[in-house]
Structure formats: C-alpha cells, structure tokens
XYZ file of C-alpha atoms in Angstrom:
620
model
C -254.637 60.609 36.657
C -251.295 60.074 38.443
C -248.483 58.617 36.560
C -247.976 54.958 37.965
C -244.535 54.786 36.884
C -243.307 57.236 38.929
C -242.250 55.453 41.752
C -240.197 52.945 39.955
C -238.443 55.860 38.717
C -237.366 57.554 41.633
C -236.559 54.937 43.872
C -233.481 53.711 41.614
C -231.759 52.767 38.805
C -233.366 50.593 36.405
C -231.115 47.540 36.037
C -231.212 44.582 38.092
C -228.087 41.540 37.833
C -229.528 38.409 38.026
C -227.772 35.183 39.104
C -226.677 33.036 36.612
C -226.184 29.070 37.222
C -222.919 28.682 35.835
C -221.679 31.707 38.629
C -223.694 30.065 41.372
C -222.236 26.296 40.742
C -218.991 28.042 40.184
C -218.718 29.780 43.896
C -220.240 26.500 45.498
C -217.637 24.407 44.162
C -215.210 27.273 44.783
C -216.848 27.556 48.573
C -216.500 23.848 48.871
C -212.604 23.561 48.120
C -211.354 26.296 50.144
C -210.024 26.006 54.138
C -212.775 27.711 56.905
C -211.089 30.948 56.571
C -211.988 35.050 55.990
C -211.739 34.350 52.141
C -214.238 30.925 52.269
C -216.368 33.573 54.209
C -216.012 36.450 51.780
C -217.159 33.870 49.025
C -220.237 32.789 51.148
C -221.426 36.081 51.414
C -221.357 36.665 47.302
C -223.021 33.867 46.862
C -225.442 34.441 49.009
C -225.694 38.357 47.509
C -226.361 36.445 44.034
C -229.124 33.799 45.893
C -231.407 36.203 47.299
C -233.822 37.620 44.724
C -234.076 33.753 43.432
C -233.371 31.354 46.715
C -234.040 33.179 49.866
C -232.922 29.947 51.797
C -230.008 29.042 50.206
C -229.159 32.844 50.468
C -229.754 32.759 54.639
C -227.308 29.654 54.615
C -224.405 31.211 53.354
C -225.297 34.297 54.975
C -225.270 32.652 57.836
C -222.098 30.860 57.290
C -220.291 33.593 56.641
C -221.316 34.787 59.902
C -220.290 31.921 61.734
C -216.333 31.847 59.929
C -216.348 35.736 60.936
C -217.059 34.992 64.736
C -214.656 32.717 64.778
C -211.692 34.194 63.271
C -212.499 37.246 65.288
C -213.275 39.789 61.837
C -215.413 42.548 62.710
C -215.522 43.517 58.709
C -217.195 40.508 57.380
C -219.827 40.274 60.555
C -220.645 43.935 59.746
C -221.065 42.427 56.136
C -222.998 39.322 56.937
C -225.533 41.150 59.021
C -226.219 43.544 55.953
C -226.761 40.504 53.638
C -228.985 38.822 56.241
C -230.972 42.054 56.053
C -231.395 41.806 52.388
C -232.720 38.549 52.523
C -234.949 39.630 55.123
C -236.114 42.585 53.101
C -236.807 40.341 49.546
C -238.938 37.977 51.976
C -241.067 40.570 53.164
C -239.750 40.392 56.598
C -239.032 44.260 57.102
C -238.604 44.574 60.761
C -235.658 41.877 60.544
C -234.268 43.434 57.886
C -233.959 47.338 59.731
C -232.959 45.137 62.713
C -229.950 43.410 60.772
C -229.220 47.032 58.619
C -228.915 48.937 61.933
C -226.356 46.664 63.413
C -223.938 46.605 60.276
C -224.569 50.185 60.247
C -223.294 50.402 63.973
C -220.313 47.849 63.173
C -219.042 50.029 60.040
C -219.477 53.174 61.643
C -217.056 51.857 64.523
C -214.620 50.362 61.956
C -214.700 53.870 60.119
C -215.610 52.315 56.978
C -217.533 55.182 55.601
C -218.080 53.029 52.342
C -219.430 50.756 54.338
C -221.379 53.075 55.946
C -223.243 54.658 52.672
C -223.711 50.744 51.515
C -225.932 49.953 54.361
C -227.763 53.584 54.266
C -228.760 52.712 50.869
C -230.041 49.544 51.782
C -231.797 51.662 54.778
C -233.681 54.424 52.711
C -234.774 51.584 50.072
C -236.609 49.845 52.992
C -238.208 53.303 54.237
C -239.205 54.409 50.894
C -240.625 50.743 50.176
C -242.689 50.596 53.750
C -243.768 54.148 53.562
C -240.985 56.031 55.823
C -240.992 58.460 53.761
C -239.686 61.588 56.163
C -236.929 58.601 57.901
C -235.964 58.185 53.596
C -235.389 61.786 53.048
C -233.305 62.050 56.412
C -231.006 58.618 55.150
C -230.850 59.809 52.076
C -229.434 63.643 52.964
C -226.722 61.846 54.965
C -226.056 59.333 52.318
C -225.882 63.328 50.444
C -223.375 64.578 52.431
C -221.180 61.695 52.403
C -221.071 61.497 48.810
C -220.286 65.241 49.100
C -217.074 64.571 51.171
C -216.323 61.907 48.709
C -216.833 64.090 45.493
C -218.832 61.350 44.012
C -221.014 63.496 41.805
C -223.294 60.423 40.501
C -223.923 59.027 43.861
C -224.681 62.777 45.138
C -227.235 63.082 42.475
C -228.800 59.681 43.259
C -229.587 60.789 46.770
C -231.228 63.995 45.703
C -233.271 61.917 43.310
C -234.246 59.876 46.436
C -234.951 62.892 48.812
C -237.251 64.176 45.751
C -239.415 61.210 45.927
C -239.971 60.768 49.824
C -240.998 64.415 49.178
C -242.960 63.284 46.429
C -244.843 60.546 48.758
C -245.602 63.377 50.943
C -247.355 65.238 48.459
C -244.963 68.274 48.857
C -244.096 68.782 45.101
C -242.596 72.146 45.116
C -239.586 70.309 47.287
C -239.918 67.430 45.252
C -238.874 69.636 42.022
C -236.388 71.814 44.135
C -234.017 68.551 44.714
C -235.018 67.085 40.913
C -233.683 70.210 39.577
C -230.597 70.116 41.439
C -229.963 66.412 40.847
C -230.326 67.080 37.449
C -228.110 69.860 36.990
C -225.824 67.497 38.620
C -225.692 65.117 35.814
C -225.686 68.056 33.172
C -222.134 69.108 34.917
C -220.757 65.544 34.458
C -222.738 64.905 31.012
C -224.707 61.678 32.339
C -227.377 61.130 29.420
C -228.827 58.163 31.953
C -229.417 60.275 34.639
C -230.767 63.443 32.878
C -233.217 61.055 31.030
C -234.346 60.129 34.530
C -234.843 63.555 36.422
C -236.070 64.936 33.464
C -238.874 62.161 33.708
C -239.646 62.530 36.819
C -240.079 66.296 36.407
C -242.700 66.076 33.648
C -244.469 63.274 35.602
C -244.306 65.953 38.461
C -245.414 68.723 36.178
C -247.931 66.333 34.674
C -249.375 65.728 38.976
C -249.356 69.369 39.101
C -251.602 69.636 35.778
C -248.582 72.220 34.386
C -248.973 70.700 31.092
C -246.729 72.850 29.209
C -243.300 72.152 31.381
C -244.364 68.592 31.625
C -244.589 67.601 27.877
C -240.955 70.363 27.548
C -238.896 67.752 30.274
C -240.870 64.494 29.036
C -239.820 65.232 25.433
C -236.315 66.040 26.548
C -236.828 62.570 28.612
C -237.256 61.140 25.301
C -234.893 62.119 23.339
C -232.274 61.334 26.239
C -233.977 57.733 26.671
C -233.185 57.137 22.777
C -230.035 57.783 22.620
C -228.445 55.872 25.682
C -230.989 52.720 23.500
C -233.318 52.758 27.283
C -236.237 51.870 25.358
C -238.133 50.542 28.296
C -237.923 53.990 29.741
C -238.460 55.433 26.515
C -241.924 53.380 26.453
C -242.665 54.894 30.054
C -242.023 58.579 29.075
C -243.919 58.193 25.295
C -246.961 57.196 27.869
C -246.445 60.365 30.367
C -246.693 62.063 26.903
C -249.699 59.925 25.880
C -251.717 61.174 29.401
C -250.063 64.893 28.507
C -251.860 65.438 25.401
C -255.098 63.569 26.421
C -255.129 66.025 29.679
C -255.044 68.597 26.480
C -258.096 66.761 24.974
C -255.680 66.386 21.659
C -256.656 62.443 21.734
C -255.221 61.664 18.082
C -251.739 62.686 19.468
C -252.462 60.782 22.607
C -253.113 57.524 20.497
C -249.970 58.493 18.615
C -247.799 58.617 21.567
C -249.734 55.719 23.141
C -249.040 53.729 19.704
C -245.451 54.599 19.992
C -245.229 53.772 23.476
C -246.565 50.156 22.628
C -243.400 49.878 20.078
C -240.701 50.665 22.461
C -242.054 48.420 24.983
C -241.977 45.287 22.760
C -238.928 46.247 21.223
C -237.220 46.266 24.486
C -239.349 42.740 24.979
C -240.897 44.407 28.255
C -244.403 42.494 28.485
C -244.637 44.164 32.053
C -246.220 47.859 30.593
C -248.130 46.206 27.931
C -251.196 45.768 29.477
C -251.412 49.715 30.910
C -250.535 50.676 27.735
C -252.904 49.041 25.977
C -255.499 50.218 28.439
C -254.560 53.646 27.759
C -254.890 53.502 24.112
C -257.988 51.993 23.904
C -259.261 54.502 26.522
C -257.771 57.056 24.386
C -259.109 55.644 20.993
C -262.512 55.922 22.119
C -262.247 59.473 22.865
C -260.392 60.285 19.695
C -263.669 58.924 18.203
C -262.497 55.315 16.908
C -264.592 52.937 18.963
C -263.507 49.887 16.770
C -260.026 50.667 17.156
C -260.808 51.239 21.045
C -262.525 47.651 21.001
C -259.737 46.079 19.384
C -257.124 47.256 22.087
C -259.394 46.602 24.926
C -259.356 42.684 23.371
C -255.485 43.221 23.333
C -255.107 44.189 26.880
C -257.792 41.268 27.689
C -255.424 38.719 26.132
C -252.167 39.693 27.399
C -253.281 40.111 30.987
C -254.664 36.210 30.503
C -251.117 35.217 28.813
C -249.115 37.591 31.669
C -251.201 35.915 34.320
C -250.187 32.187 32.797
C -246.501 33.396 32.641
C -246.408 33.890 36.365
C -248.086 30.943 36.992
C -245.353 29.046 34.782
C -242.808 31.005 36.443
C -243.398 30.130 39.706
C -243.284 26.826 39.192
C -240.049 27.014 37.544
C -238.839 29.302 40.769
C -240.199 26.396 42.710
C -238.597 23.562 40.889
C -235.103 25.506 41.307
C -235.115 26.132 44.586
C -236.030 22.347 44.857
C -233.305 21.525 42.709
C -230.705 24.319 44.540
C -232.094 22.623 48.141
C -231.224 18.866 46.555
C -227.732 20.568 46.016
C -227.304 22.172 49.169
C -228.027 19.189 50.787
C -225.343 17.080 49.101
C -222.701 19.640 49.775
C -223.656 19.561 53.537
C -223.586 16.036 53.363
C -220.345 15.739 51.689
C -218.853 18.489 54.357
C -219.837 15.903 56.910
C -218.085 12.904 55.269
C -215.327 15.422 55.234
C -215.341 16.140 58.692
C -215.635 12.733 60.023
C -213.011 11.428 57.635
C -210.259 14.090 59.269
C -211.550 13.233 62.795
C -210.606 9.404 62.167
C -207.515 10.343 60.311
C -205.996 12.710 63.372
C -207.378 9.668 65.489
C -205.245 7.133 64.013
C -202.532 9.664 64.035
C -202.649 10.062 67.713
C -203.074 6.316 68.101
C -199.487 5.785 66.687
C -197.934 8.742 68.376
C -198.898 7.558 71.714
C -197.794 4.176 70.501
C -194.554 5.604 69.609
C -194.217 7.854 72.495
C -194.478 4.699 74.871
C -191.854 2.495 72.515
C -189.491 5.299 73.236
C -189.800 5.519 76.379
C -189.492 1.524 77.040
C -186.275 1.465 74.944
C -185.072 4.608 76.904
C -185.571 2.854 80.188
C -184.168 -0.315 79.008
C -180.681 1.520 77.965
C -180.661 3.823 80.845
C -180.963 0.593 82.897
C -178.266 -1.201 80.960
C -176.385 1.807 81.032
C -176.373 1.526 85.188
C -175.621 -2.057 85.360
C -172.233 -1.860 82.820
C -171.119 1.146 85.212
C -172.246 -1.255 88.255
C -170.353 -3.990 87.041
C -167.228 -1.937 86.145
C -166.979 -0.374 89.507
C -167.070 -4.092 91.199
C -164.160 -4.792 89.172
C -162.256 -1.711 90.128
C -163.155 -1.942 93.834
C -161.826 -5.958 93.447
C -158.213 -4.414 91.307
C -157.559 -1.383 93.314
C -155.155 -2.057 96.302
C -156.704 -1.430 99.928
C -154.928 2.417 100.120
C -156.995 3.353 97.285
C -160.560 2.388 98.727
C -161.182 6.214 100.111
C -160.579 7.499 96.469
C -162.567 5.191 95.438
C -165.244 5.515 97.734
C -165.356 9.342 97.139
C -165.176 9.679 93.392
C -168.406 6.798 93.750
C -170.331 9.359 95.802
C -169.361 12.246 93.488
C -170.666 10.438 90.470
C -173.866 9.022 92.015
C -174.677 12.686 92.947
C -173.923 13.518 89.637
C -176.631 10.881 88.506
C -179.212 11.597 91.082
C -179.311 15.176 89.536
C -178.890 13.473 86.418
C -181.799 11.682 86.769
C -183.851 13.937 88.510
C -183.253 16.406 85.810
C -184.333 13.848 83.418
C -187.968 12.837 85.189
C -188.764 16.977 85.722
C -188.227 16.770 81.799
C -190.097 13.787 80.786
C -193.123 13.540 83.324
C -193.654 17.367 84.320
C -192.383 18.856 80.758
C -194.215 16.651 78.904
C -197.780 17.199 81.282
C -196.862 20.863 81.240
C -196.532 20.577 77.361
C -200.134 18.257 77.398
C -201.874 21.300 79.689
C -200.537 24.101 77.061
C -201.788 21.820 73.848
C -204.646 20.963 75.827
C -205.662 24.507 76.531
C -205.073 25.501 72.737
C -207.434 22.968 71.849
C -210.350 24.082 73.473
C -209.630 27.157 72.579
C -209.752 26.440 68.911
C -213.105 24.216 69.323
C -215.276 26.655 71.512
C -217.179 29.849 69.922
C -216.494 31.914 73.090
C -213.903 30.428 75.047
C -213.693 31.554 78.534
C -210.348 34.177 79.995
C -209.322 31.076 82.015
C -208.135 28.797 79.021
C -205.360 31.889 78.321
C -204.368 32.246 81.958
C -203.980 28.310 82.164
C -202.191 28.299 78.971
C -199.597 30.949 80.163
C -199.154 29.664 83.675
C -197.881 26.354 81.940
C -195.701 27.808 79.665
C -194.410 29.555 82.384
C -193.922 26.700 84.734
C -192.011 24.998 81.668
C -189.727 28.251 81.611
C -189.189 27.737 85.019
C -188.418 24.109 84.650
C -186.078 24.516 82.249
C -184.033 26.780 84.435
C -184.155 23.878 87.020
C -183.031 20.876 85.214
C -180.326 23.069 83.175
C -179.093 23.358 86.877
C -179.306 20.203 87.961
C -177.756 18.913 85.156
C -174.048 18.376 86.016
C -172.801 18.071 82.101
C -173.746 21.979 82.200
C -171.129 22.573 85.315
C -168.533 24.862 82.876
C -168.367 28.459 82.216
C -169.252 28.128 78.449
C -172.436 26.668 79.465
C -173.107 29.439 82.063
C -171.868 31.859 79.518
C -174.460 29.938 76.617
C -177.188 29.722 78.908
C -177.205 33.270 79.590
C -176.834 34.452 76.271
C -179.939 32.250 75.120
C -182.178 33.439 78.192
C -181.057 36.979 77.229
C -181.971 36.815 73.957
C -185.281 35.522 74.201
C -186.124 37.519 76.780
C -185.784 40.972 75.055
C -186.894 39.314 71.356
C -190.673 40.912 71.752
C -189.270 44.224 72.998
C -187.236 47.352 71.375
C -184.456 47.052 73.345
C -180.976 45.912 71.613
C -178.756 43.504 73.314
C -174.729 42.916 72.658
C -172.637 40.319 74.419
C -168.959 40.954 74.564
C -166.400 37.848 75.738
C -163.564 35.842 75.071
C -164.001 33.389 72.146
C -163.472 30.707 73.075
C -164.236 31.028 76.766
C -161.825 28.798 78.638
C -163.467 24.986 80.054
C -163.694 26.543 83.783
C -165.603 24.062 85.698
C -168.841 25.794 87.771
C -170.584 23.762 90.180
C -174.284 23.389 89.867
C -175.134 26.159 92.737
C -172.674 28.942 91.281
C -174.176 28.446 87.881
C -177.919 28.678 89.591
C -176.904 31.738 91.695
C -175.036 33.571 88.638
C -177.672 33.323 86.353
C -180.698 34.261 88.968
C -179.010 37.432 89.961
C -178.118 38.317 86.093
C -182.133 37.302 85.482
C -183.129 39.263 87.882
C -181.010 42.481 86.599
C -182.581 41.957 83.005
C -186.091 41.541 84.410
C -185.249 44.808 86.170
C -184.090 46.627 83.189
C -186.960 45.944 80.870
C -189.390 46.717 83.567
C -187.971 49.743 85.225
C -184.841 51.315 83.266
C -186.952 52.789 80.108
C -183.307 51.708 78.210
C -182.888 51.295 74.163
C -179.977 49.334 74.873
C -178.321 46.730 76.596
C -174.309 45.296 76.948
C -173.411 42.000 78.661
C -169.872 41.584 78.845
C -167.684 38.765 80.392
C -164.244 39.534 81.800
C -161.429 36.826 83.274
C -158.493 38.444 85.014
C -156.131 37.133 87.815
C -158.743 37.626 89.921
C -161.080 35.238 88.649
C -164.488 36.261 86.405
C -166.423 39.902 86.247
C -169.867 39.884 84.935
C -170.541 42.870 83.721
C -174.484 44.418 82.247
C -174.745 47.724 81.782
C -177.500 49.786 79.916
C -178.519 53.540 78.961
C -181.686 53.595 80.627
C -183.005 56.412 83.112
C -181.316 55.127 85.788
C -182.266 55.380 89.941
C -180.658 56.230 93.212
C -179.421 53.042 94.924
C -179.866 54.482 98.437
C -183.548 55.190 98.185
C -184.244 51.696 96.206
C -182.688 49.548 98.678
C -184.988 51.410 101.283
C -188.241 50.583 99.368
C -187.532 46.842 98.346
C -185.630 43.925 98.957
C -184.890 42.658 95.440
C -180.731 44.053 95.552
C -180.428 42.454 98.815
C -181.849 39.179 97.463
C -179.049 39.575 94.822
C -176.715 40.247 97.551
C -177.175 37.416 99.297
C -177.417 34.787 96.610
C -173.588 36.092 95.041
C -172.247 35.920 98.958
C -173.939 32.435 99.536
C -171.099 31.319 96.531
C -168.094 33.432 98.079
C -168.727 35.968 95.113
C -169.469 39.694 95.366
C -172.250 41.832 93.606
C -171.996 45.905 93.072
C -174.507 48.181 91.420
C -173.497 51.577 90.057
C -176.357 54.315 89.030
C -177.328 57.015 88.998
C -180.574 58.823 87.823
C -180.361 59.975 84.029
C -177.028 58.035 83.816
C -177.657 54.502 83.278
C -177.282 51.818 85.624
C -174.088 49.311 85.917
C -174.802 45.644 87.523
C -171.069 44.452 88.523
C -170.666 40.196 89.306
C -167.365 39.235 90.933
C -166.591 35.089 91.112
C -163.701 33.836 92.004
C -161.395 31.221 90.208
C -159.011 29.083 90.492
C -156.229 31.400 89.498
C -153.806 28.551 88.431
C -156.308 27.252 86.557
C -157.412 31.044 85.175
C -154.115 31.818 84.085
C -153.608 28.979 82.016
C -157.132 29.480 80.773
C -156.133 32.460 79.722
C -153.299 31.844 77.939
C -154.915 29.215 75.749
C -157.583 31.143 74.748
C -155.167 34.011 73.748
C-alpha cells in the first residue's frame, strides 16, 4: 500500500504561522494611522500575508492596496511584492491560473531589479503551485534553479530543501531511483550542518521510498533512524507518521503483533502532539492489523474508534466553518468601518483645504485692494507736491522742472509696468506651475504634457524676472548689476559640478547704470555662462569685476577645453549677437581661447571717470 503521508512530507516543512487577532487589529490600526506612503504599503502587504489562509478577501484588499500606494509613488519593489501576495491569495482560493499569472510577473519585476532574494521567494511560491497541480517535471526544473541559487548563496538548508523538492516531483513521476539519488544528497546535506529536523525528514521519506519499492530491510533501517531523529527535536506528529511507515513495514513482513505495536505507538504520539488529523488512518490501520494478528475483538473495538472520530472530525469541520464564516463576517464588518472612516477622513481634509483656499483668495484680494489704494494715494501726494513746486519755482526753472517730471514718470511707467508683469503674469505663471503639480499628484498616469507645461512656466517666470529686474529703475547701480549677476550665476551652476568664484571690490562703488546697460551686461555675461556649461567641459569657473580709469572690465574666465574663435564665429552667430548688444551701449566685448587652454570672455563699459575715480577712492 503506498504511504499517504508522503507527500506532505516532501513538499515542505511542517509548520504553518497562523494569524493571530491581536497582530491583525494591531497592523489595521497601525495601517490606519500612517500617511499613503511606501511604509503604509509595506504594512498592507503583511497584513494581507497574515489574512490569506483565514480571510481571502480582506487579504485581496490590502493586497490590492498596497498595489495601488506602489503605482503611485513609482516603487517597482513593493509592485513586484504585491503581485506575489495577490498570487498567494489566488493560490489558497483555488484559483491557480491567477496565481502562476501574478507569480510570473513578480518573478519578471525581481529579476529586473536584481533582487535574487526576491527571485528564490517567488520560485518557491512557483514549484509549490506545480507540485500542488501536478507539474511535476516544471517543479523539478524551479526547484534545480531555486538549487543553484542557494548554491551561489551558500545557504546549505535552503540547498537541501530544493533537493528534497526535486526528489518528490521525481517521486510523482514514479522514477524512484532519482527520487533516492537527490534524498540522499539532501540528506547528507543536513548531516554536514548537523540539522536533526531535516535528517528526520529525508530519512522518512527514504524508508517511505524503500517501503514503495517493497525494500523492506532499508526502509524500516531510515524509518527507525526517522524516529529516533523525530524524538529528539520533540516532532511527535512526525514521529506518529514514521511509527505508522513502521506499522505498514512489519505488516508487509506478515509480523502483525509488531505492526499493532508500532500502530499502538503511533496512536500515542499523535494525541500527545493533540493531532486529531492521523487518528482516523491510524486507527484504520490497527484494526486492520489486529485482525490479522488474530485479535478480532480488539480489531472490532478500533474499527468503532475510527467510526467515532471520523463522526466527531466531521462535526469539528462543520463547527469550524462556521466559526471561519462568522470571522470573516466579523473581519468584513471591520473592514467596512475602516473604509468608512477613511472616507470621513478624506472628505473632512477636502473641506478643510477648501476653507483654506477660501481665505487665501480672500486675503489675496484684501491685499491687493489696500495695495492699489496706497499706490493710488501714493500718486496723488506726489501729484499734489509737484503742483506746488510748479506754482513756487520762478518761470527760468520750468525746463528743469519739466524734465526731471518726464524722467520720473518714465521711471514710474517702468515702475509700474514692472509691477503688473509681477502681479498678473507672475502670479498666473505661478497658478499654471501649481496647477500643473496638481494634476500631477491626483492622476495615476499623468500624461508627458503636464511636465513640459510645468517647465515652460517656470521658465517664462525666469524670464520674467530678468525683465522686471530691468525695468525696474531702483536696480539702475552697479551693485545691483554686480548682485544680480552673482545670484543668476549661482543658481545657474547649483545642479552642476562646476565651481564658481566671484572676485570684486567690496564694497562696489554706487555707479549709476541705466536700465539698457544693465539688460545688455547681464545678457551677454548669460549668454557666456550658458555657453560654458554647455560647450566648455570646464570644472571651474572665475567672475571677476575690475574698475580702473577707464571705467569697468568684466572679466569670466574658465579651464574648460576651449575652441578656436575663427572657426566658431564662421558656424554661428551667438559672439556676434554679443557683439552687438555691448556696442549698442558704447561698450566693447573680446573673447580669448584657444583649444585645450580655456576660454577668456573680456566686457569693457565705460564710466564716468570723475565719478570712477572718486568711486575708487572711497571704496579703498
């Protein structure tokens, strides 16, 4: 007769976890608490590892929530995860196309992460299935790679595990000399590292093997070493399974007194480990074995055993299953109230930013009322002031007059349209870029555009920020230029390697620029940094700022690989540009390079020398 607990044997260890409730209540509270982030997912997914042999739905919700927090923070690591647990709980519900289906593509996602743990995790999970729906050749081809990459690994338990598992899809295909080639090797294995668990088991498996084979000498040899290895790690469950091995052993040798004796003592270990699930076999076999040992009132009373207990194991399952019912009612009441109370949640935040947006618009338009109302108070005082002067001022004085009024209203026509490019298009700029970010955050797959939109806005606000720091005529000095340059310069190069140093005079002398030298200087120096960083290769950059009699020398070198100034004027027209610009403000622009050497951008602008000279002495 075959030995039915074979198969149990060699498809894994013996010891299942089961969930408790205090861990389950623990991680949905913990679950609950915590932000929508790669750690809230990484607790979903443990919960839902602890769900599954007890509350397959429950167990698919978290599953699947952990799927949906990985999608949307982008990690590969926990969807590779959340597809493996989604193919457990496929597997426990019988659903074993789903489950290969949701294996195979974590096992694709951790082989391109190069998580080979990963990787043997899932092809365990893979040669379970196949050995459970009768793959038995696809098992023994898992389970040789799961061999070798234990082998790489030098994980000598794990190795022997996967032999144990090629041995039994051998086993299923009724090749036993294979069967015992790989039991013997997995069980010299576990001699080498002196694991009593897992010599009990091949050992058990060979006599069960020897005992198929009707060698009834080497199976009763392993199955007592079996024994004795069962005893002493206190397996007694497995000790019950091996006593009844020995039980079929001697009856195969028609020595049915030691049968009942081994049958007997397989009945002990089996209640002493409170395992009612052998009972009823065993029982069978000892009355079956009673009666042939010549006791047939012994045989009957065993037979009325095994009657019994399969009538009390049938009303256990029937009692259990309605408690597995009532808890997953229970665990779905639950479930429902924390999705219920993550929707309060929800809504409560949405009418919390609401109100939040309702006074910042509120607040945005009080500002801007009192701003208008000052600016416009601010223009009538001036108004009224320059009535009186015009009325005071003697007749000779009128052109003065007259001219320092246009000066100033230029000054606040730029003034003013500095201020409108700041408010109206910085601020719609600033809505587009917010805007964009939003949608971003609030769709699953949002499309290439929303980036390109984003960036062209933040660029436009670059760009805008050049403009009305040229219009405005409070910047017209050469500290401002000199500021202005520095803080372009500085963020410019702040995402790259290269390393910038300013030299100048400190302080730099109160030089009044108009608006279009500023604009012009600081274009042409832009465009010489945009040129370094994109063509120059250079680690390192100088900006220095020189006043002499002549008036000021911009000077930006760097240590870059240089070009041939001949041959680049011929192919583009952005020195000429530069050219032009520094001779539409009476200044003069030189570049010196040369390849390999480094390239030299020279800015010549002419002051008032008086003016310089005095400059210059203060500062000193």
């Amino acid at each position: 007769m075959r030995n039915h607990f074979l198969l149990a044997l060699l498809i894994g260890w013996p010891w299942l976890a089961f969930p408790q409730t205090a861990e389950v209540d623990s991680l949905r509270r913990l679950i609950t608490r915590m932000p929508n982030d790669s750690t809230n997912a990484a607790r979903c997914l443990d919960l839902a590892e602890v769900l599954y042999r007890t509350n397959l739905d429950s167990a698919n919700h978290y599953a699947d929530r952990a799927m949906d927090l990985g999608q949307k923070i982008n990690d590969p690591a926990l969807i590779a995860k959340a597809h493996q647990v989604k193919g457990v709980c496929h597997y426990y519900a019988g659903q074993y196309e789903a489950a290969m289906k949701a294996y195979l593509t974590a096992l694709q996602m951790r082989r391109s992460l190069g998580d080979e743990k990963g990787v043997a995790h899932t092809l365990s999970n893979i040669a379970i299935l196949q050995i459970g729906t009768g793959m038995a050749k696809e098992a023994i081809q898992t389970n040789q790679e799961l061999f070798t990459i234990y082998q790489k690994q030098r994980d000598t338990v794990e190795m022997a595990r996967a032999l144990v598992h090629i041995s039994s899809g051998w086993f299923e295909l009724q090749d036993f000399d294979k069967s015992l080639q790989y039991l013997v090797q997995a069980l010299h294995l576990f001699e080498a590292i002196r694991h009593p668990f897992g010599q009990s088991l091949a050992c058990s498996n060979l006599g069960s093997i020897y005992l198929e084979q009707g060698d009834l000498r080497q199976a009763r040899q392993y199955l007592q070493r079996a024994l004795g290895l069962k005893l002493a790690v206190a397996d007694l469950e497995g000790a019950a399974i091996v006593c009844h091995a020995l039980g079929e052993v001697a009856g195969k040798e028609k020595n049915y007194p030691e049968a009942v004796r081994n049958f007997q003592q397989a009945i002990e270990y089996a209640r002493s480990a409170k395992s009612n699930i052998h009972l009823p076999v065993l029982l069978k076999s000892l009355a079956e074995a009673s009666l042939l040992a010549g006791d047939p009132t012994a045989a009957y009373q065993r037979l009325s055993q095994y009657i019994a207990i399969n009538d009390s194991l049938s009303k256990a399952t029937y009692s259990r299953d309605m408690a597995d019912m009532q808890t997953k009612h229970e665990t779905a009441k639950k479930e429902a109230a924390i999705r219920e109370l993550e929707n309060q949640q929800r809504i409560q935040k949405i009418m919390i930013f609401s109100a939040l947006a309702g006074i910042l618009a509120l607040l945005v338009v009080l500002w801007l009322a009192r701003r208008s109302f000052r600016q416009k108070q601010r223009l009538a005082v001036q108004e009224q002031q320059l009535q009186r002067e015009k009325i005071e001022r003697l007749e000779s004085e009128r052109k003065v007059v007259a001219l320092n009024a246009h000066l100033e209203g230029q000054q606040l026509e730029r003034l003013r349209i500095a201020e409108d490019l700041h408010d109206d298009f910085g601020s719609g700029l600033s809505k587009i870029s917010l805007l964009s970010e939003v949608v971003k955050r609030k769709t699953p797959d949002p499309p290439a555009e929303l980036d390109k939109i984003a960036a062209a806005a933040k660029e436009l606000l670059l760009k805008m920020g050049e403009v009305v720091w040229a219009l405005n005529h409070r910047n017209d000095t050469l500290p401002s230029l000199a500021a202005y340059i520095r803080r372009y310069t500085t963020g410019f190069f702040e995402d790259s390697d290269l390393r910038c140093h300013f030299d100048m005079p400190d302080p730099l002398p109160e030089l009044p620029l108009s608006g279009e030298e500023r604009r012009n200087v600081f274009l042409v120096v832009k465009e010489s940094l945009h040129n370094i960083l994109k063509h120059a290769a250079a680690s390192q950059v100088e900006i220095s700022f020189i006043l002499n009699n002549e008036g000021l020398e911009i000077e930006i070198r760097d240590d870059g690989r240089g070009f041939d100034p001949a041959a680049t004027a011929k192919a583009g027209n952005g020195l000429q540009n530069m050219g032009r610009r520094m001779q539409a403000i009476g200044s003069r622009f030189r570049v010196e390079s040369n390849p390999g050497k480094g390239t030299t951008t020279r800015l010549y602008l002419p002051l008032d020398l008086v003016e310089a000279e005095s400059a210059i002495r203060r500062a000193a």
